[in-house]
Amino acid sequence: MLTEERLVAVVVTPSIAEATPPGVDAAAFLTAVAEDTYELVAGLDFVSPVLVTSVPGMEEIVWPGTPVVEIPDLSGEALVRAAFAALPYGGQAVLLSGDAPDLPPLLIGKLFRQLGRAQVAVCPAADGGAVAIAAHLPYPDWAGTGFDDHDPVKALRAAAPGPRTVATGPGWHRLRTPDDIARLDPGLEGWDNTRALLSA
């Protein structure tokens, strides 16, 4: 059993490969991006990392002792619900989409701070959707949204039982198409595997 109450779960699905740029191996790209996203979480203090995946073989990218939880290949609200339900322990959790390799770790901390006053908090994604969804566990029944819903904050607030139930933090970007590779910030530390693959 994990000893930390706060979990950060990196969610890895086959759709990450859809952002593979021309000339790059899709499986290698998915693995590099997922590993970089996991590494930024594994380096955080006061949280326990978890890998939630529908891609086989992902246990190879995690540090020893990190739980790896397999779920079916889902999307939308079903993916978010299955990922939250699969978490082995915790009072609060952040689900982080596995296609955000250069996310500043500070943004995860901001989501946990938002949970001090809200039941659910969202890190919005550029061009719609969410980079991360944080919640008190168990995940609320009313909170129906997915990582790729156009406006998850609006959808959650429309369903929430109160006006302060849903909070939002600063946004970031994900790698959903090859064009999104241009969003990666070369000035940020981290995302070494993705950086090396793209520059090879």
PDB file of C-alpha atoms in Angstrom:
ATOM      1  CA  MET A   1       0.000   0.000   0.000  1.00  0.00           C
ATOM      2  CA  LEU A   2       1.215   3.496  -0.725  1.00  0.00           C
ATOM      3  CA  THR A   3       1.983   5.660   2.273  1.00  0.00           C
ATOM      4  CA  GLU A   4       1.288   9.008   0.638  1.00  0.00           C
ATOM      5  CA  GLU A   5      -2.197  10.437   0.585  1.00  0.00           C
ATOM      6  CA  ARG A   6      -1.559  12.445  -2.585  1.00  0.00           C
ATOM      7  CA  LEU A   7      -1.176  10.542  -5.843  1.00  0.00           C
ATOM      8  CA  VAL A   8      -0.193  11.753  -9.302  1.00  0.00           C
ATOM      9  CA  ALA A   9      -1.184   9.240 -11.954  1.00  0.00           C
ATOM     10  CA  VAL A  10       0.245   9.504 -15.456  1.00  0.00           C
ATOM     11  CA  VAL A  11      -2.309   8.170 -17.934  1.00  0.00           C
ATOM     12  CA  VAL A  12      -0.749   6.516 -20.988  1.00  0.00           C
ATOM     13  CA  THR A  13      -2.955   5.505 -23.932  1.00  0.00           C
ATOM     14  CA  PRO A  14      -2.189   4.501 -27.545  1.00  0.00           C
ATOM     15  CA  SER A  15      -3.480   7.879 -28.765  1.00  0.00           C
ATOM     16  CA  ILE A  16      -0.185   9.490 -27.681  1.00  0.00           C
ATOM     17  CA  ALA A  17       1.379   8.011 -30.811  1.00  0.00           C
ATOM     18  CA  GLU A  18      -0.931  10.169 -32.972  1.00  0.00           C
ATOM     19  CA  ALA A  19       1.445  13.110 -32.432  1.00  0.00           C
ATOM     20  CA  THR A  20       4.435  11.263 -33.878  1.00  0.00           C
ATOM     21  CA  PRO A  21       6.187  13.509 -36.418  1.00  0.00           C
ATOM     22  CA  PRO A  22       7.161  12.176 -39.850  1.00  0.00           C
ATOM     23  CA  GLY A  23      10.238   9.990 -39.879  1.00  0.00           C
ATOM     24  CA  VAL A  24      10.020   9.035 -36.205  1.00  0.00           C
ATOM     25  CA  ASP A  25       9.037   5.572 -34.963  1.00  0.00           C
ATOM     26  CA  ALA A  26       5.592   5.807 -33.354  1.00  0.00           C
ATOM     27  CA  ALA A  27       6.270   3.279 -30.594  1.00  0.00           C
ATOM     28  CA  ALA A  28       9.541   4.965 -29.676  1.00  0.00           C
ATOM     29  CA  PHE A  29       7.825   8.355 -29.646  1.00  0.00           C
ATOM     30  CA  LEU A  30       5.017   7.157 -27.369  1.00  0.00           C
ATOM     31  CA  THR A  31       7.520   5.610 -24.975  1.00  0.00           C
ATOM     32  CA  ALA A  32       9.751   8.710 -24.870  1.00  0.00           C
ATOM     33  CA  VAL A  33       6.870  11.112 -24.277  1.00  0.00           C
ATOM     34  CA  ALA A  34       5.287   8.885 -21.623  1.00  0.00           C
ATOM     35  CA  GLU A  35       8.610   8.372 -19.847  1.00  0.00           C
ATOM     36  CA  ASP A  36       9.334  12.104 -19.750  1.00  0.00           C
ATOM     37  CA  THR A  37       5.868  12.826 -18.381  1.00  0.00           C
ATOM     38  CA  TYR A  38       6.339  10.126 -15.742  1.00  0.00           C
ATOM     39  CA  GLU A  39       9.823  11.398 -14.834  1.00  0.00           C
ATOM     40  CA  LEU A  40       8.547  14.876 -14.024  1.00  0.00           C
ATOM     41  CA  VAL A  41       6.013  13.325 -11.644  1.00  0.00           C
ATOM     42  CA  ALA A  42       8.500  10.891 -10.081  1.00  0.00           C
ATOM     43  CA  GLY A  43      10.741  13.800  -9.170  1.00  0.00           C
ATOM     44  CA  LEU A  44       8.083  15.565  -7.111  1.00  0.00           C
ATOM     45  CA  ASP A  45       8.192  15.685  -3.322  1.00  0.00           C
ATOM     46  CA  PHE A  46       5.246  14.708  -1.116  1.00  0.00           C
ATOM     47  CA  VAL A  47       3.326  12.787  -3.784  1.00  0.00           C
ATOM     48  CA  SER A  48       3.335   9.164  -4.918  1.00  0.00           C
ATOM     49  CA  PRO A  49       3.555   8.498  -8.669  1.00  0.00           C
ATOM     50  CA  VAL A  50       1.345   5.913 -10.356  1.00  0.00           C
ATOM     51  CA  LEU A  51       1.259   4.819 -13.990  1.00  0.00           C
ATOM     52  CA  VAL A  52      -2.178   4.045 -15.401  1.00  0.00           C
ATOM     53  CA  THR A  53      -1.896   2.559 -18.861  1.00  0.00           C
ATOM     54  CA  SER A  54      -3.645   0.747 -21.682  1.00  0.00           C
ATOM     55  CA  VAL A  55      -0.320   0.317 -23.514  1.00  0.00           C
ATOM     56  CA  PRO A  56       1.577  -2.955 -22.832  1.00  0.00           C
ATOM     57  CA  GLY A  57       5.160  -2.832 -21.588  1.00  0.00           C
ATOM     58  CA  MET A  58       5.026   0.537 -19.857  1.00  0.00           C
ATOM     59  CA  GLU A  59       6.355  -0.920 -16.591  1.00  0.00           C
ATOM     60  CA  GLU A  60       9.806  -0.544 -18.173  1.00  0.00           C
ATOM     61  CA  ILE A  61       9.695   3.273 -17.936  1.00  0.00           C
ATOM     62  CA  VAL A  62       8.957   3.593 -14.207  1.00  0.00           C
ATOM     63  CA  TRP A  63      11.170   3.565 -11.143  1.00  0.00           C
ATOM     64  CA  PRO A  64      11.095   0.474  -8.896  1.00  0.00           C
ATOM     65  CA  GLY A  65       8.153   0.549  -6.521  1.00  0.00           C
ATOM     66  CA  THR A  66       5.886   2.644  -8.731  1.00  0.00           C
ATOM     67  CA  PRO A  67       2.471   0.989  -9.136  1.00  0.00           C
ATOM     68  CA  VAL A  68       1.586   0.242 -12.769  1.00  0.00           C
ATOM     69  CA  VAL A  69      -2.142  -0.219 -13.253  1.00  0.00           C
ATOM     70  CA  GLU A  70      -3.528  -1.565 -16.513  1.00  0.00           C
ATOM     71  CA  ILE A  71      -6.926  -0.419 -17.759  1.00  0.00           C
ATOM     72  CA  PRO A  72      -8.804  -1.002 -21.028  1.00  0.00           C
ATOM     73  CA  ASP A  73      -8.184   1.301 -23.990  1.00  0.00           C
ATOM     74  CA  LEU A  74     -10.810   3.965 -23.330  1.00  0.00           C
ATOM     75  CA  SER A  75     -11.363   7.629 -24.125  1.00  0.00           C
ATOM     76  CA  GLY A  76     -13.411  10.570 -22.914  1.00  0.00           C
ATOM     77  CA  GLU A  77     -15.243  10.414 -19.606  1.00  0.00           C
ATOM     78  CA  ALA A  78     -14.888   6.611 -19.487  1.00  0.00           C
ATOM     79  CA  LEU A  79     -11.086   6.905 -19.458  1.00  0.00           C
ATOM     80  CA  VAL A  80     -11.070   9.464 -16.653  1.00  0.00           C
ATOM     81  CA  ARG A  81     -13.487   7.440 -14.530  1.00  0.00           C
ATOM     82  CA  ALA A  82     -11.589   4.199 -15.083  1.00  0.00           C
ATOM     83  CA  ALA A  83      -8.260   5.860 -14.249  1.00  0.00           C
ATOM     84  CA  PHE A  84      -9.532   7.379 -11.016  1.00  0.00           C
ATOM     85  CA  ALA A  85     -11.217   4.105 -10.054  1.00  0.00           C
ATOM     86  CA  ALA A  86      -7.998   2.166 -10.684  1.00  0.00           C
ATOM     87  CA  LEU A  87      -5.906   4.176  -8.232  1.00  0.00           C
ATOM     88  CA  PRO A  88      -4.669   1.943  -5.421  1.00  0.00           C
ATOM     89  CA  TYR A  89      -4.919   4.467  -2.582  1.00  0.00           C
ATOM     90  CA  GLY A  90      -5.111   8.147  -1.774  1.00  0.00           C
ATOM     91  CA  GLY A  91      -7.197  11.007  -0.507  1.00  0.00           C
ATOM     92  CA  GLN A  92      -6.402  13.348  -3.395  1.00  0.00           C
ATOM     93  CA  ALA A  93      -5.175  12.545  -6.877  1.00  0.00           C
ATOM     94  CA  VAL A  94      -4.096  14.262 -10.065  1.00  0.00           C
ATOM     95  CA  LEU A  95      -4.618  12.460 -13.355  1.00  0.00           C
ATOM     96  CA  LEU A  96      -1.998  13.743 -15.777  1.00  0.00           C
ATOM     97  CA  SER A  97      -2.322  13.031 -19.481  1.00  0.00           C
ATOM     98  CA  GLY A  98       0.792  11.165 -20.608  1.00  0.00           C
ATOM     99  CA  ASP A  99       1.419  13.522 -23.545  1.00  0.00           C
ATOM    100  CA  ALA A 100       2.697  16.544 -21.579  1.00  0.00           C
ATOM    101  CA  PRO A 101       6.442  15.850 -21.316  1.00  0.00           C
ATOM    102  CA  ASP A 102       7.531  19.444 -20.662  1.00  0.00           C
ATOM    103  CA  LEU A 103       4.867  20.348 -18.102  1.00  0.00           C
ATOM    104  CA  PRO A 104       6.324  22.530 -15.316  1.00  0.00           C
ATOM    105  CA  PRO A 105       5.931  20.484 -12.102  1.00  0.00           C
ATOM    106  CA  LEU A 106       4.749  23.630 -10.308  1.00  0.00           C
ATOM    107  CA  LEU A 107       1.424  23.323 -12.138  1.00  0.00           C
ATOM    108  CA  ILE A 108       0.731  20.005 -10.417  1.00  0.00           C
ATOM    109  CA  GLY A 109       1.335  21.632  -7.069  1.00  0.00           C
ATOM    110  CA  LYS A 110      -1.111  24.371  -7.973  1.00  0.00           C
ATOM    111  CA  LEU A 111      -3.829  21.773  -8.640  1.00  0.00           C
ATOM    112  CA  PHE A 112      -3.361  20.264  -5.191  1.00  0.00           C
ATOM    113  CA  ARG A 113      -3.606  23.735  -3.675  1.00  0.00           C
ATOM    114  CA  GLN A 114      -6.865  24.284  -5.541  1.00  0.00           C
ATOM    115  CA  LEU A 115      -8.215  21.124  -3.914  1.00  0.00           C
ATOM    116  CA  GLY A 116      -7.965  22.949  -0.614  1.00  0.00           C
ATOM    117  CA  ARG A 117     -11.190  24.704  -1.535  1.00  0.00           C
ATOM    118  CA  ALA A 118     -12.663  22.684  -4.408  1.00  0.00           C
ATOM    119  CA  GLN A 119     -13.649  19.068  -5.079  1.00  0.00           C
ATOM    120  CA  VAL A 120     -12.225  19.036  -8.612  1.00  0.00           C
ATOM    121  CA  ALA A 121      -9.522  21.151 -10.286  1.00  0.00           C
ATOM    122  CA  VAL A 122      -8.444  21.293 -13.926  1.00  0.00           C
ATOM    123  CA  CYS A 123      -5.273  22.299 -15.733  1.00  0.00           C
ATOM    124  CA  PRO A 124      -6.713  23.358 -19.118  1.00  0.00           C
ATOM    125  CA  ALA A 125      -4.996  22.378 -22.348  1.00  0.00           C
ATOM    126  CA  ALA A 126      -4.203  24.731 -25.194  1.00  0.00           C
ATOM    127  CA  ASP A 127      -6.789  24.332 -27.975  1.00  0.00           C
ATOM    128  CA  GLY A 128      -9.291  22.785 -25.577  1.00  0.00           C
ATOM    129  CA  GLY A 129      -9.376  19.823 -23.261  1.00  0.00           C
ATOM    130  CA  ALA A 130      -7.398  19.202 -20.098  1.00  0.00           C
ATOM    131  CA  VAL A 131      -3.760  18.466 -19.357  1.00  0.00           C
ATOM    132  CA  ALA A 132      -4.625  17.247 -15.861  1.00  0.00           C
ATOM    133  CA  ILE A 133      -7.691  16.670 -13.723  1.00  0.00           C
ATOM    134  CA  ALA A 134      -7.385  16.666  -9.925  1.00  0.00           C
ATOM    135  CA  ALA A 135      -9.975  15.511  -7.438  1.00  0.00           C
ATOM    136  CA  HIS A 136     -10.668  14.351  -3.937  1.00  0.00           C
ATOM    137  CA  LEU A 137     -11.190  10.604  -3.902  1.00  0.00           C
ATOM    138  CA  PRO A 138     -13.474   8.904  -4.559  1.00  0.00           C
ATOM    139  CA  TYR A 139     -14.008  10.800  -7.813  1.00  0.00           C
ATOM    140  CA  PRO A 140     -17.429  12.513  -7.687  1.00  0.00           C
ATOM    141  CA  ASP A 141     -20.307  10.902  -9.570  1.00  0.00           C
ATOM    142  CA  TRP A 142     -21.362  14.257 -11.060  1.00  0.00           C
ATOM    143  CA  ALA A 143     -17.927  14.988 -12.566  1.00  0.00           C
ATOM    144  CA  GLY A 144     -18.366  13.781 -16.133  1.00  0.00           C
ATOM    145  CA  THR A 145     -15.617  14.986 -18.466  1.00  0.00           C
ATOM    146  CA  GLY A 146     -12.659  13.708 -20.459  1.00  0.00           C
ATOM    147  CA  PHE A 147      -9.176  14.928 -21.316  1.00  0.00           C
ATOM    148  CA  ASP A 148     -10.268  15.827 -24.853  1.00  0.00           C
ATOM    149  CA  ASP A 149     -13.645  17.434 -24.123  1.00  0.00           C
ATOM    150  CA  HIS A 150     -13.646  20.915 -25.669  1.00  0.00           C
ATOM    151  CA  ASP A 151     -14.306  22.821 -22.442  1.00  0.00           C
ATOM    152  CA  PRO A 152     -14.033  20.492 -19.440  1.00  0.00           C
ATOM    153  CA  VAL A 153     -14.164  23.315 -16.908  1.00  0.00           C
ATOM    154  CA  LYS A 154     -17.469  24.585 -18.286  1.00  0.00           C
ATOM    155  CA  ALA A 155     -18.911  21.064 -18.390  1.00  0.00           C
ATOM    156  CA  LEU A 156     -17.842  20.326 -14.823  1.00  0.00           C
ATOM    157  CA  ARG A 157     -19.174  23.616 -13.480  1.00  0.00           C
ATOM    158  CA  ALA A 158     -22.507  23.026 -15.187  1.00  0.00           C
ATOM    159  CA  ALA A 159     -22.848  19.700 -13.377  1.00  0.00           C
ATOM    160  CA  ALA A 160     -21.300  20.701 -10.050  1.00  0.00           C
ATOM    161  CA  PRO A 161     -23.443  20.921  -6.911  1.00  0.00           C
ATOM    162  CA  GLY A 162     -22.038  24.337  -5.994  1.00  0.00           C
ATOM    163  CA  PRO A 163     -20.269  27.335  -7.602  1.00  0.00           C
ATOM    164  CA  ARG A 164     -16.962  26.752  -5.796  1.00  0.00           C
ATOM    165  CA  THR A 165     -16.825  23.011  -6.378  1.00  0.00           C
ATOM    166  CA  VAL A 166     -14.668  23.235  -9.522  1.00  0.00           C
ATOM    167  CA  ALA A 167     -11.414  25.201  -9.708  1.00  0.00           C
ATOM    168  CA  THR A 168      -9.028  25.841 -12.561  1.00  0.00           C
ATOM    169  CA  GLY A 169      -5.291  26.333 -12.561  1.00  0.00           C
ATOM    170  CA  PRO A 170      -2.878  27.717 -15.170  1.00  0.00           C
ATOM    171  CA  GLY A 171      -3.040  25.970 -18.527  1.00  0.00           C
ATOM    172  CA  TRP A 172      -0.401  24.156 -20.560  1.00  0.00           C
ATOM    173  CA  HIS A 173      -0.133  22.192 -23.810  1.00  0.00           C
ATOM    174  CA  ARG A 174      -0.232  18.550 -24.862  1.00  0.00           C
ATOM    175  CA  LEU A 175       1.182  16.682 -27.850  1.00  0.00           C
ATOM    176  CA  ARG A 176      -1.912  15.574 -29.754  1.00  0.00           C
ATOM    177  CA  THR A 177      -0.810  16.144 -33.367  1.00  0.00           C
ATOM    178  CA  PRO A 178       2.606  16.383 -35.053  1.00  0.00           C
ATOM    179  CA  ASP A 179       2.177  20.167 -35.236  1.00  0.00           C
ATOM    180  CA  ASP A 180       2.082  20.296 -31.427  1.00  0.00           C
ATOM    181  CA  ILE A 181       5.771  19.342 -31.306  1.00  0.00           C
ATOM    182  CA  ALA A 182       6.498  23.033 -31.955  1.00  0.00           C
ATOM    183  CA  ARG A 183       4.938  23.853 -28.569  1.00  0.00           C
ATOM    184  CA  LEU A 184       7.704  22.065 -26.638  1.00  0.00           C
ATOM    185  CA  ASP A 185       9.776  24.622 -24.743  1.00  0.00           C
ATOM    186  CA  PRO A 186      13.523  24.048 -25.346  1.00  0.00           C
ATOM    187  CA  GLY A 187      14.320  26.359 -22.443  1.00  0.00           C
ATOM    188  CA  LEU A 188      12.688  24.094 -19.874  1.00  0.00           C
ATOM    189  CA  GLU A 189      14.555  21.343 -18.068  1.00  0.00           C
ATOM    190  CA  GLY A 190      13.374  17.797 -18.506  1.00  0.00           C
ATOM    191  CA  TRP A 191      11.731  16.014 -21.467  1.00  0.00           C
ATOM    192  CA  ASP A 192      15.168  14.558 -22.240  1.00  0.00           C
ATOM    193  CA  ASN A 193      13.946  11.385 -23.946  1.00  0.00           C
ATOM    194  CA  THR A 194      11.598  13.247 -26.281  1.00  0.00           C
ATOM    195  CA  ARG A 195      14.267  15.858 -26.976  1.00  0.00           C
ATOM    196  CA  ALA A 196      16.842  13.201 -27.856  1.00  0.00           C
ATOM    197  CA  LEU A 197      14.438  11.296 -30.102  1.00  0.00           C
ATOM    198  CA  LEU A 198      13.368  14.386 -32.035  1.00  0.00           C
ATOM    199  CA  SER A 199      16.932  15.609 -32.511  1.00  0.00           C
ATOM    200  CA  ALA A 200      18.331  12.227 -33.618  1.00  0.00           C
TER     201      ALA A 200
END
